[in-house]
């Protein structure tokens, strides 16, 4: 299989136009089952240590469950504000879209029950594999003109309790998925002056 220059450019454009989407940008429009299947299927094509495929997904679309997770977020967000007392901008940021997104997805890591090729010394490579799956989902969602947001201001143990998830699993990511009002070219945190873009020179050691 050889890809054309045009296809490569398209992939690069999708990567550049991927954004973290929050509640200020989600539309209450339903996501089609076919679109969700395409996104999950992309996750299953991610690389994984020892081909362990340790990702598991819990799809959340009930308002009652989303409300519980949102309450949790609000508590944790309030607590986190103390860390940024010297940056008043923090309290004004919208950092999730739990209620606004029609679909939430809890992405879990299934802890291994046998030795995994490649994971002997870098235990976290199983969780890294799940992150690869999330990036695939993010990009394919964007290619379908859907937006995704990652919410990490949540205590994993409390999220798992609400969702009834056992100790065999670790929460890696809590995602919000839906149609968007706008496609944003610039990361919101850059636009708001929270952080600057690092160029390649700054990233090479
Ligand atoms: C592991 C991870 C956790 C994140 N958690 C949050 C979060 O809790 N709330 C939020 O608004 N954005 C979260 N983000 C999104 C980042 O803020 C975002 O990726 C970054 O600002 C760059 O913007 P962009 O994704 O639109 O390019 C998270 C991203 C990653 C990779």
JSON list of C-alpha atoms and ligand atoms in Angstrom, two decimals:
[
{"chain": "A", "resi": 1, "resn": "UNK", "atom": "CA", "xyz": [0.00, 0.00, 0.00]},
{"chain": "A", "resi": 2, "resn": "UNK", "atom": "CA", "xyz": [1.41, 3.37, -1.02]},
{"chain": "A", "resi": 3, "resn": "UNK", "atom": "CA", "xyz": [-0.19, 6.64, -0.08]},
{"chain": "A", "resi": 4, "resn": "UNK", "atom": "CA", "xyz": [-0.21, 9.61, -2.37]},
{"chain": "A", "resi": 5, "resn": "UNK", "atom": "CA", "xyz": [1.18, 13.03, -1.42]},
{"chain": "A", "resi": 6, "resn": "UNK", "atom": "CA", "xyz": [-2.39, 14.27, -1.33]},
{"chain": "A", "resi": 7, "resn": "UNK", "atom": "CA", "xyz": [-3.41, 11.61, 1.18]},
{"chain": "A", "resi": 8, "resn": "UNK", "atom": "CA", "xyz": [-0.40, 12.41, 3.34]},
{"chain": "A", "resi": 9, "resn": "UNK", "atom": "CA", "xyz": [-1.30, 16.12, 3.24]},
{"chain": "A", "resi": 10, "resn": "UNK", "atom": "CA", "xyz": [-4.86, 15.25, 4.29]},
{"chain": "A", "resi": 11, "resn": "UNK", "atom": "CA", "xyz": [-3.62, 13.30, 7.29]},
{"chain": "A", "resi": 12, "resn": "UNK", "atom": "CA", "xyz": [-1.35, 16.19, 8.26]},
{"chain": "A", "resi": 13, "resn": "UNK", "atom": "CA", "xyz": [-4.29, 18.59, 7.95]},
{"chain": "A", "resi": 14, "resn": "UNK", "atom": "CA", "xyz": [-6.43, 16.40, 10.19]},
{"chain": "A", "resi": 15, "resn": "UNK", "atom": "CA", "xyz": [-3.62, 16.33, 12.76]},
{"chain": "A", "resi": 16, "resn": "UNK", "atom": "CA", "xyz": [-3.27, 20.11, 12.65]},
{"chain": "A", "resi": 17, "resn": "UNK", "atom": "CA", "xyz": [-7.02, 20.72, 12.86]},
{"chain": "A", "resi": 18, "resn": "UNK", "atom": "CA", "xyz": [-7.60, 18.32, 15.78]},
{"chain": "A", "resi": 19, "resn": "UNK", "atom": "CA", "xyz": [-8.70, 20.26, 18.82]},
{"chain": "A", "resi": 20, "resn": "UNK", "atom": "CA", "xyz": [-9.70, 19.53, 22.36]},
{"chain": "A", "resi": 21, "resn": "UNK", "atom": "CA", "xyz": [-13.43, 20.32, 22.37]},
{"chain": "A", "resi": 22, "resn": "UNK", "atom": "CA", "xyz": [-15.17, 21.58, 25.51]},
{"chain": "A", "resi": 23, "resn": "UNK", "atom": "CA", "xyz": [-18.73, 22.38, 26.49]},
{"chain": "A", "resi": 24, "resn": "UNK", "atom": "CA", "xyz": [-18.65, 25.84, 24.92]},
{"chain": "A", "resi": 25, "resn": "UNK", "atom": "CA", "xyz": [-18.34, 24.21, 21.49]},
{"chain": "A", "resi": 26, "resn": "UNK", "atom": "CA", "xyz": [-20.52, 21.06, 21.52]},
{"chain": "A", "resi": 27, "resn": "UNK", "atom": "CA", "xyz": [-23.88, 20.94, 19.74]},
{"chain": "A", "resi": 28, "resn": "UNK", "atom": "CA", "xyz": [-26.78, 18.85, 21.10]},
{"chain": "A", "resi": 29, "resn": "UNK", "atom": "CA", "xyz": [-26.85, 16.88, 17.82]},
{"chain": "A", "resi": 30, "resn": "UNK", "atom": "CA", "xyz": [-26.88, 13.08, 17.98]},
{"chain": "A", "resi": 31, "resn": "UNK", "atom": "CA", "xyz": [-23.76, 11.14, 16.95]},
{"chain": "A", "resi": 32, "resn": "UNK", "atom": "CA", "xyz": [-24.69, 8.31, 14.59]},
{"chain": "A", "resi": 33, "resn": "UNK", "atom": "CA", "xyz": [-23.96, 4.76, 15.72]},
{"chain": "A", "resi": 34, "resn": "UNK", "atom": "CA", "xyz": [-22.00, 4.26, 12.49]},
{"chain": "A", "resi": 35, "resn": "UNK", "atom": "CA", "xyz": [-19.74, 7.23, 13.34]},
{"chain": "A", "resi": 36, "resn": "UNK", "atom": "CA", "xyz": [-19.16, 5.90, 16.84]},
{"chain": "A", "resi": 37, "resn": "UNK", "atom": "CA", "xyz": [-18.31, 2.47, 15.42]},
{"chain": "A", "resi": 38, "resn": "UNK", "atom": "CA", "xyz": [-15.80, 4.05, 13.03]},
{"chain": "A", "resi": 39, "resn": "UNK", "atom": "CA", "xyz": [-14.13, 5.88, 15.92]},
{"chain": "A", "resi": 40, "resn": "UNK", "atom": "CA", "xyz": [-13.96, 2.76, 18.10]},
{"chain": "A", "resi": 41, "resn": "UNK", "atom": "CA", "xyz": [-12.66, 0.74, 15.19]},
{"chain": "A", "resi": 42, "resn": "UNK", "atom": "CA", "xyz": [-9.82, 3.27, 14.77]},
{"chain": "A", "resi": 43, "resn": "UNK", "atom": "CA", "xyz": [-8.95, 2.71, 18.44]},
{"chain": "A", "resi": 44, "resn": "UNK", "atom": "CA", "xyz": [-8.64, -1.02, 17.82]},
{"chain": "A", "resi": 45, "resn": "UNK", "atom": "CA", "xyz": [-6.01, -0.36, 15.14]},
{"chain": "A", "resi": 46, "resn": "UNK", "atom": "CA", "xyz": [-3.68, 1.44, 17.55]},
{"chain": "A", "resi": 47, "resn": "UNK", "atom": "CA", "xyz": [-0.29, -0.03, 18.40]},
{"chain": "A", "resi": 48, "resn": "UNK", "atom": "CA", "xyz": [-0.15, -1.87, 21.71]},
{"chain": "A", "resi": 49, "resn": "UNK", "atom": "CA", "xyz": [2.68, -3.39, 23.72]},
{"chain": "A", "resi": 50, "resn": "UNK", "atom": "CA", "xyz": [2.98, -7.12, 22.87]},
{"chain": "A", "resi": 51, "resn": "UNK", "atom": "CA", "xyz": [-0.22, -6.73, 20.83]},
{"chain": "A", "resi": 52, "resn": "UNK", "atom": "CA", "xyz": [-2.00, -6.87, 24.17]},
{"chain": "A", "resi": 53, "resn": "UNK", "atom": "CA", "xyz": [-4.83, -4.52, 23.07]},
{"chain": "A", "resi": 54, "resn": "UNK", "atom": "CA", "xyz": [-5.52, -3.61, 26.69]},
{"chain": "A", "resi": 55, "resn": "UNK", "atom": "CA", "xyz": [-8.12, -0.92, 25.89]},
{"chain": "A", "resi": 56, "resn": "UNK", "atom": "CA", "xyz": [-11.73, -1.16, 26.98]},
{"chain": "A", "resi": 57, "resn": "UNK", "atom": "CA", "xyz": [-14.48, 1.40, 26.43]},
{"chain": "A", "resi": 58, "resn": "UNK", "atom": "CA", "xyz": [-17.59, 2.30, 28.33]},
{"chain": "A", "resi": 59, "resn": "UNK", "atom": "CA", "xyz": [-20.04, 4.44, 26.37]},
{"chain": "A", "resi": 60, "resn": "UNK", "atom": "CA", "xyz": [-22.03, 6.83, 28.52]},
{"chain": "A", "resi": 61, "resn": "UNK", "atom": "CA", "xyz": [-25.07, 8.61, 27.14]},
{"chain": "A", "resi": 62, "resn": "UNK", "atom": "CA", "xyz": [-27.43, 8.71, 30.11]},
{"chain": "A", "resi": 63, "resn": "UNK", "atom": "CA", "xyz": [-27.90, 12.21, 31.51]},
{"chain": "A", "resi": 64, "resn": "UNK", "atom": "CA", "xyz": [-28.12, 10.88, 35.08]},
{"chain": "A", "resi": 65, "resn": "UNK", "atom": "CA", "xyz": [-24.63, 9.33, 34.81]},
{"chain": "A", "resi": 66, "resn": "UNK", "atom": "CA", "xyz": [-23.17, 12.38, 33.08]},
{"chain": "A", "resi": 67, "resn": "UNK", "atom": "CA", "xyz": [-24.59, 14.58, 35.83]},
{"chain": "A", "resi": 68, "resn": "UNK", "atom": "CA", "xyz": [-22.86, 12.51, 38.51]},
{"chain": "A", "resi": 69, "resn": "UNK", "atom": "CA", "xyz": [-19.52, 12.74, 36.67]},
{"chain": "A", "resi": 70, "resn": "UNK", "atom": "CA", "xyz": [-20.04, 16.45, 36.17]},
{"chain": "A", "resi": 71, "resn": "UNK", "atom": "CA", "xyz": [-20.63, 16.96, 39.90]},
{"chain": "A", "resi": 72, "resn": "UNK", "atom": "CA", "xyz": [-17.36, 15.13, 40.52]},
{"chain": "A", "resi": 73, "resn": "UNK", "atom": "CA", "xyz": [-15.60, 17.37, 38.00]},
{"chain": "A", "resi": 74, "resn": "UNK", "atom": "CA", "xyz": [-16.98, 20.51, 39.68]},
{"chain": "A", "resi": 75, "resn": "UNK", "atom": "CA", "xyz": [-15.65, 19.36, 43.07]},
{"chain": "A", "resi": 76, "resn": "UNK", "atom": "CA", "xyz": [-12.21, 18.53, 41.69]},
{"chain": "A", "resi": 77, "resn": "UNK", "atom": "CA", "xyz": [-12.05, 21.72, 39.64]},
{"chain": "A", "resi": 78, "resn": "UNK", "atom": "CA", "xyz": [-12.78, 23.79, 42.76]},
{"chain": "A", "resi": 79, "resn": "UNK", "atom": "CA", "xyz": [-10.02, 21.96, 44.62]},
{"chain": "A", "resi": 80, "resn": "UNK", "atom": "CA", "xyz": [-7.57, 22.42, 41.74]},
{"chain": "A", "resi": 81, "resn": "UNK", "atom": "CA", "xyz": [-8.08, 26.20, 41.75]},
{"chain": "A", "resi": 82, "resn": "UNK", "atom": "CA", "xyz": [-5.82, 26.52, 44.81]},
{"chain": "A", "resi": 83, "resn": "UNK", "atom": "CA", "xyz": [-2.85, 25.34, 42.71]},
{"chain": "A", "resi": 84, "resn": "UNK", "atom": "CA", "xyz": [-3.34, 28.24, 40.32]},
{"chain": "A", "resi": 85, "resn": "UNK", "atom": "CA", "xyz": [-4.14, 31.03, 42.78]},
{"chain": "A", "resi": 86, "resn": "UNK", "atom": "CA", "xyz": [-1.54, 33.22, 41.05]},
{"chain": "A", "resi": 87, "resn": "UNK", "atom": "CA", "xyz": [-3.28, 32.74, 37.67]},
{"chain": "A", "resi": 88, "resn": "UNK", "atom": "CA", "xyz": [-6.87, 34.07, 37.95]},
{"chain": "A", "resi": 89, "resn": "UNK", "atom": "CA", "xyz": [-7.55, 32.98, 34.35]},
{"chain": "A", "resi": 90, "resn": "UNK", "atom": "CA", "xyz": [-7.74, 29.36, 35.55]},
{"chain": "A", "resi": 91, "resn": "UNK", "atom": "CA", "xyz": [-11.06, 29.78, 37.37]},
{"chain": "A", "resi": 92, "resn": "UNK", "atom": "CA", "xyz": [-12.67, 31.23, 34.25]},
{"chain": "A", "resi": 93, "resn": "UNK", "atom": "CA", "xyz": [-11.71, 28.34, 31.95]},
{"chain": "A", "resi": 94, "resn": "UNK", "atom": "CA", "xyz": [-14.28, 25.86, 30.64]},
{"chain": "A", "resi": 95, "resn": "UNK", "atom": "CA", "xyz": [-12.35, 22.61, 30.91]},
{"chain": "A", "resi": 96, "resn": "UNK", "atom": "CA", "xyz": [-14.90, 19.94, 30.08]},
{"chain": "A", "resi": 97, "resn": "UNK", "atom": "CA", "xyz": [-17.99, 19.19, 28.02]},
{"chain": "A", "resi": 98, "resn": "UNK", "atom": "CA", "xyz": [-19.44, 16.34, 30.06]},
{"chain": "A", "resi": 99, "resn": "UNK", "atom": "CA", "xyz": [-23.07, 17.45, 29.95]},
{"chain": "A", "resi": 100, "resn": "UNK", "atom": "CA", "xyz": [-23.01, 19.20, 26.58]},
{"chain": "A", "resi": 101, "resn": "UNK", "atom": "CA", "xyz": [-21.47, 16.30, 24.62]},
{"chain": "A", "resi": 102, "resn": "UNK", "atom": "CA", "xyz": [-24.06, 13.70, 23.59]},
{"chain": "A", "resi": 103, "resn": "UNK", "atom": "CA", "xyz": [-21.58, 10.90, 24.24]},
{"chain": "A", "resi": 104, "resn": "UNK", "atom": "CA", "xyz": [-19.01, 10.42, 26.98]},
{"chain": "A", "resi": 105, "resn": "UNK", "atom": "CA", "xyz": [-16.53, 7.57, 26.77]},
{"chain": "A", "resi": 106, "resn": "UNK", "atom": "CA", "xyz": [-14.57, 6.16, 29.69]},
{"chain": "A", "resi": 107, "resn": "UNK", "atom": "CA", "xyz": [-11.41, 4.61, 28.27]},
{"chain": "A", "resi": 108, "resn": "UNK", "atom": "CA", "xyz": [-10.00, 1.91, 30.49]},
{"chain": "A", "resi": 109, "resn": "UNK", "atom": "CA", "xyz": [-6.84, -0.13, 30.76]},
{"chain": "A", "resi": 110, "resn": "UNK", "atom": "CA", "xyz": [-7.41, -3.81, 31.45]},
{"chain": "A", "resi": 111, "resn": "UNK", "atom": "CA", "xyz": [-4.62, -4.87, 33.81]},
{"chain": "A", "resi": 112, "resn": "UNK", "atom": "CA", "xyz": [-2.77, -7.94, 32.49]},
{"chain": "A", "resi": 113, "resn": "UNK", "atom": "CA", "xyz": [-3.25, -11.33, 34.09]},
{"chain": "A", "resi": 114, "resn": "UNK", "atom": "CA", "xyz": [-0.18, -12.83, 32.37]},
{"chain": "A", "resi": 115, "resn": "UNK", "atom": "CA", "xyz": [3.27, -11.47, 31.36]},
{"chain": "A", "resi": 116, "resn": "UNK", "atom": "CA", "xyz": [3.07, -9.19, 28.33]},
{"chain": "A", "resi": 117, "resn": "UNK", "atom": "CA", "xyz": [5.82, -9.10, 25.70]},
{"chain": "A", "resi": 118, "resn": "UNK", "atom": "CA", "xyz": [7.62, -5.76, 26.07]},
{"chain": "A", "resi": 119, "resn": "UNK", "atom": "CA", "xyz": [5.98, -4.78, 29.33]},
{"chain": "A", "resi": 120, "resn": "UNK", "atom": "CA", "xyz": [8.41, -6.49, 31.74]},
{"chain": "A", "resi": 121, "resn": "UNK", "atom": "CA", "xyz": [10.45, -3.38, 32.54]},
{"chain": "A", "resi": 122, "resn": "UNK", "atom": "CA", "xyz": [8.20, -0.55, 31.42]},
{"chain": "A", "resi": 123, "resn": "UNK", "atom": "CA", "xyz": [5.03, -1.39, 33.28]},
{"chain": "A", "resi": 124, "resn": "UNK", "atom": "CA", "xyz": [3.28, 1.71, 32.04]},
{"chain": "A", "resi": 125, "resn": "UNK", "atom": "CA", "xyz": [3.58, 0.70, 28.39]},
{"chain": "A", "resi": 126, "resn": "UNK", "atom": "CA", "xyz": [0.16, -0.94, 28.69]},
{"chain": "A", "resi": 127, "resn": "UNK", "atom": "CA", "xyz": [-1.39, 2.39, 29.62]},
{"chain": "A", "resi": 128, "resn": "UNK", "atom": "CA", "xyz": [0.64, 4.13, 26.91]},
{"chain": "A", "resi": 129, "resn": "UNK", "atom": "CA", "xyz": [-0.98, 1.74, 24.43]},
{"chain": "A", "resi": 130, "resn": "UNK", "atom": "CA", "xyz": [-4.41, 2.91, 25.57]},
{"chain": "A", "resi": 131, "resn": "UNK", "atom": "CA", "xyz": [-3.31, 6.52, 25.00]},
{"chain": "A", "resi": 132, "resn": "UNK", "atom": "CA", "xyz": [-2.34, 5.57, 21.42]},
{"chain": "A", "resi": 133, "resn": "UNK", "atom": "CA", "xyz": [-5.89, 4.28, 20.95]},
{"chain": "A", "resi": 134, "resn": "UNK", "atom": "CA", "xyz": [-7.28, 7.56, 22.27]},
{"chain": "A", "resi": 135, "resn": "UNK", "atom": "CA", "xyz": [-5.23, 9.59, 19.79]},
{"chain": "A", "resi": 136, "resn": "UNK", "atom": "CA", "xyz": [-6.54, 7.41, 16.94]},
{"chain": "A", "resi": 137, "resn": "UNK", "atom": "CA", "xyz": [-10.09, 8.10, 18.13]},
{"chain": "A", "resi": 138, "resn": "UNK", "atom": "CA", "xyz": [-9.41, 11.83, 18.38]},
{"chain": "A", "resi": 139, "resn": "UNK", "atom": "CA", "xyz": [-8.07, 12.04, 14.83]},
{"chain": "A", "resi": 140, "resn": "UNK", "atom": "CA", "xyz": [-10.73, 9.88, 13.23]},
{"chain": "A", "resi": 141, "resn": "UNK", "atom": "CA", "xyz": [-13.44, 11.81, 15.09]},
{"chain": "A", "resi": 142, "resn": "UNK", "atom": "CA", "xyz": [-11.97, 15.01, 13.63]},
{"chain": "A", "resi": 143, "resn": "UNK", "atom": "CA", "xyz": [-11.90, 13.47, 10.15]},
{"chain": "A", "resi": 144, "resn": "UNK", "atom": "CA", "xyz": [-15.65, 12.83, 10.54]},
{"chain": "A", "resi": 145, "resn": "UNK", "atom": "CA", "xyz": [-16.10, 16.48, 11.55]},
{"chain": "A", "resi": 146, "resn": "UNK", "atom": "CA", "xyz": [-16.82, 15.49, 15.13]},
{"chain": "A", "resi": 147, "resn": "UNK", "atom": "CA", "xyz": [-15.07, 16.91, 18.14]},
{"chain": "A", "resi": 148, "resn": "UNK", "atom": "CA", "xyz": [-13.56, 15.18, 21.12]},
{"chain": "A", "resi": 149, "resn": "UNK", "atom": "CA", "xyz": [-12.37, 16.46, 24.48]},
{"chain": "A", "resi": 150, "resn": "UNK", "atom": "CA", "xyz": [-10.32, 14.79, 27.19]},
{"chain": "A", "resi": 151, "resn": "UNK", "atom": "CA", "xyz": [-11.29, 15.45, 30.81]},
{"chain": "A", "resi": 152, "resn": "UNK", "atom": "CA", "xyz": [-8.65, 14.63, 33.40]},
{"chain": "A", "resi": 153, "resn": "UNK", "atom": "CA", "xyz": [-9.77, 16.84, 36.29]},
{"chain": "A", "resi": 154, "resn": "UNK", "atom": "CA", "xyz": [-11.44, 13.81, 37.81]},
{"chain": "A", "resi": 155, "resn": "UNK", "atom": "CA", "xyz": [-10.49, 11.35, 40.51]},
{"chain": "A", "resi": 156, "resn": "UNK", "atom": "CA", "xyz": [-10.27, 7.99, 38.66]},
{"chain": "A", "resi": 157, "resn": "UNK", "atom": "CA", "xyz": [-11.40, 5.94, 41.66]},
{"chain": "A", "resi": 158, "resn": "UNK", "atom": "CA", "xyz": [-14.52, 8.06, 42.08]},
{"chain": "A", "resi": 159, "resn": "UNK", "atom": "CA", "xyz": [-15.32, 7.91, 38.35]},
{"chain": "A", "resi": 160, "resn": "UNK", "atom": "CA", "xyz": [-14.97, 4.12, 38.44]},
{"chain": "A", "resi": 161, "resn": "UNK", "atom": "CA", "xyz": [-17.29, 3.92, 41.44]},
{"chain": "A", "resi": 162, "resn": "UNK", "atom": "CA", "xyz": [-20.00, 5.92, 39.65]},
{"chain": "A", "resi": 163, "resn": "UNK", "atom": "CA", "xyz": [-19.61, 3.75, 36.56]},
{"chain": "A", "resi": 164, "resn": "UNK", "atom": "CA", "xyz": [-19.48, 0.48, 38.50]},
{"chain": "A", "resi": 165, "resn": "UNK", "atom": "CA", "xyz": [-16.06, -0.47, 37.12]},
{"chain": "A", "resi": 166, "resn": "UNK", "atom": "CA", "xyz": [-14.05, -3.09, 39.01]},
{"chain": "A", "resi": 167, "resn": "UNK", "atom": "CA", "xyz": [-10.39, -3.06, 40.05]},
{"chain": "A", "resi": 168, "resn": "UNK", "atom": "CA", "xyz": [-9.36, -5.11, 37.01]},
{"chain": "A", "resi": 169, "resn": "UNK", "atom": "CA", "xyz": [-9.44, -1.82, 35.11]},
{"chain": "A", "resi": 170, "resn": "UNK", "atom": "CA", "xyz": [-7.68, 1.52, 35.41]},
{"chain": "A", "resi": 171, "resn": "UNK", "atom": "CA", "xyz": [-9.24, 4.70, 34.05]},
{"chain": "A", "resi": 172, "resn": "UNK", "atom": "CA", "xyz": [-6.92, 6.22, 31.44]},
{"chain": "A", "resi": 173, "resn": "UNK", "atom": "CA", "xyz": [-9.14, 8.84, 29.84]},
{"chain": "A", "resi": 174, "resn": "UNK", "atom": "CA", "xyz": [-12.60, 10.33, 30.13]},
{"chain": "A", "resi": 175, "resn": "UNK", "atom": "CA", "xyz": [-13.69, 11.62, 26.72]},
{"chain": "A", "resi": 176, "resn": "UNK", "atom": "CA", "xyz": [-16.51, 13.81, 25.47]},
{"chain": "A", "resi": 177, "resn": "UNK", "atom": "CA", "xyz": [-17.66, 13.37, 21.88]},
{"chain": "A", "resi": 178, "resn": "UNK", "atom": "CA", "xyz": [-20.07, 15.27, 19.68]},
{"chain": "A", "resi": 179, "resn": "UNK", "atom": "CA", "xyz": [-20.72, 17.65, 16.82]},
{"chain": "A", "resi": 180, "resn": "UNK", "atom": "CA", "xyz": [-19.19, 21.08, 17.18]},
{"chain": "A", "resi": 181, "resn": "UNK", "atom": "CA", "xyz": [-20.34, 24.65, 16.59]},
{"chain": "A", "resi": 182, "resn": "UNK", "atom": "CA", "xyz": [-16.96, 25.80, 15.27]},
{"chain": "A", "resi": 183, "resn": "UNK", "atom": "CA", "xyz": [-13.80, 24.15, 14.04]},
{"chain": "A", "resi": 184, "resn": "UNK", "atom": "CA", "xyz": [-10.98, 25.86, 15.88]},
{"chain": "A", "resi": 185, "resn": "UNK", "atom": "CA", "xyz": [-7.61, 26.30, 14.23]},
{"chain": "A", "resi": 186, "resn": "UNK", "atom": "CA", "xyz": [-5.77, 27.34, 17.38]},
{"chain": "A", "resi": 187, "resn": "UNK", "atom": "CA", "xyz": [-5.70, 25.51, 20.72]},
{"chain": "A", "resi": 188, "resn": "UNK", "atom": "CA", "xyz": [-7.90, 27.47, 23.12]},
{"chain": "A", "resi": 189, "resn": "UNK", "atom": "CA", "xyz": [-5.20, 27.55, 25.81]},
{"chain": "A", "resi": 190, "resn": "UNK", "atom": "CA", "xyz": [-2.84, 29.15, 23.30]},
{"chain": "A", "resi": 191, "resn": "UNK", "atom": "CA", "xyz": [-5.43, 31.69, 22.21]},
{"chain": "A", "resi": 192, "resn": "UNK", "atom": "CA", "xyz": [-6.12, 32.64, 25.82]},
{"chain": "A", "resi": 193, "resn": "UNK", "atom": "CA", "xyz": [-2.39, 33.07, 26.52]},
{"chain": "A", "resi": 194, "resn": "UNK", "atom": "CA", "xyz": [-2.18, 30.19, 29.01]},
{"chain": "A", "resi": 195, "resn": "UNK", "atom": "CA", "xyz": [0.75, 28.57, 27.17]},
{"chain": "A", "resi": 196, "resn": "UNK", "atom": "CA", "xyz": [2.78, 29.37, 24.06]},
{"chain": "A", "resi": 197, "resn": "UNK", "atom": "CA", "xyz": [3.31, 26.98, 21.14]},
{"chain": "A", "resi": 198, "resn": "UNK", "atom": "CA", "xyz": [6.70, 25.24, 21.36]},
{"chain": "A", "resi": 199, "resn": "UNK", "atom": "CA", "xyz": [8.54, 24.98, 18.05]},
{"chain": "A", "resi": 200, "resn": "UNK", "atom": "CA", "xyz": [10.70, 22.05, 16.96]},
{"chain": "A", "resi": 201, "resn": "UNK", "atom": "CA", "xyz": [13.92, 23.74, 18.13]},
{"chain": "A", "resi": 202, "resn": "UNK", "atom": "CA", "xyz": [12.52, 24.04, 21.65]},
{"chain": "A", "resi": 203, "resn": "UNK", "atom": "CA", "xyz": [11.60, 20.34, 21.65]},
{"chain": "A", "resi": 204, "resn": "UNK", "atom": "CA", "xyz": [14.92, 18.92, 20.45]},
{"chain": "A", "resi": 205, "resn": "UNK", "atom": "CA", "xyz": [17.37, 18.11, 23.26]},
{"chain": "B", "resi": 1, "resn": "LIG", "atom": "C1", "xyz": [-3.90, 13.57, 28.86]},
{"chain": "B", "resi": 1, "resn": "LIG", "atom": "C2", "xyz": [-4.68, 14.82, 28.54]},
{"chain": "B", "resi": 1, "resn": "LIG", "atom": "C3", "xyz": [-5.55, 15.32, 29.50]},
{"chain": "B", "resi": 1, "resn": "LIG", "atom": "C4", "xyz": [-6.28, 16.48, 29.24]},
{"chain": "B", "resi": 1, "resn": "LIG", "atom": "N1", "xyz": [-7.16, 16.96, 30.17]},
{"chain": "B", "resi": 1, "resn": "LIG", "atom": "C5", "xyz": [-7.91, 18.06, 29.90]},
{"chain": "B", "resi": 1, "resn": "LIG", "atom": "C6", "xyz": [-8.88, 18.54, 30.81]},
{"chain": "B", "resi": 1, "resn": "LIG", "atom": "O1", "xyz": [-9.11, 18.00, 31.90]},
{"chain": "B", "resi": 1, "resn": "LIG", "atom": "N2", "xyz": [-9.59, 19.63, 30.47]},
{"chain": "B", "resi": 1, "resn": "LIG", "atom": "C7", "xyz": [-9.38, 20.29, 29.29]},
{"chain": "B", "resi": 1, "resn": "LIG", "atom": "O2", "xyz": [-10.07, 21.27, 29.03]},
{"chain": "B", "resi": 1, "resn": "LIG", "atom": "N3", "xyz": [-8.47, 19.83, 28.40]},
{"chain": "B", "resi": 1, "resn": "LIG", "atom": "C8", "xyz": [-7.76, 18.74, 28.67]},
{"chain": "B", "resi": 1, "resn": "LIG", "atom": "N4", "xyz": [-6.86, 18.27, 27.75]},
{"chain": "B", "resi": 1, "resn": "LIG", "atom": "C9", "xyz": [-6.71, 18.97, 26.46]},
{"chain": "B", "resi": 1, "resn": "LIG", "atom": "C10", "xyz": [-5.52, 19.90, 26.43]},
{"chain": "B", "resi": 1, "resn": "LIG", "atom": "O3", "xyz": [-5.75, 21.02, 27.22]},
{"chain": "B", "resi": 1, "resn": "LIG", "atom": "C11", "xyz": [-5.29, 20.29, 24.98]},
{"chain": "B", "resi": 1, "resn": "LIG", "atom": "O4", "xyz": [-4.95, 19.15, 24.26]},
{"chain": "B", "resi": 1, "resn": "LIG", "atom": "C12", "xyz": [-4.20, 21.34, 24.81]},
{"chain": "B", "resi": 1, "resn": "LIG", "atom": "O5", "xyz": [-4.59, 22.52, 25.43]},
{"chain": "B", "resi": 1, "resn": "LIG", "atom": "C13", "xyz": [-3.91, 21.63, 23.34]},
{"chain": "B", "resi": 1, "resn": "LIG", "atom": "O6", "xyz": [-5.10, 21.97, 22.67]},
{"chain": "B", "resi": 1, "resn": "LIG", "atom": "P1", "xyz": [-5.65, 21.15, 21.44]},
{"chain": "B", "resi": 1, "resn": "LIG", "atom": "O7", "xyz": [-5.88, 19.73, 21.90]},
{"chain": "B", "resi": 1, "resn": "LIG", "atom": "O8", "xyz": [-6.92, 21.84, 21.05]},
{"chain": "B", "resi": 1, "resn": "LIG", "atom": "O9", "xyz": [-4.61, 21.21, 20.37]},
{"chain": "B", "resi": 1, "resn": "LIG", "atom": "C14", "xyz": [-6.13, 17.14, 27.99]},
{"chain": "B", "resi": 1, "resn": "LIG", "atom": "C15", "xyz": [-5.26, 16.61, 27.03]},
{"chain": "B", "resi": 1, "resn": "LIG", "atom": "C16", "xyz": [-4.55, 15.46, 27.30]},
{"chain": "B", "resi": 1, "resn": "LIG", "atom": "C17", "xyz": [-3.63, 14.90, 26.24]}
]
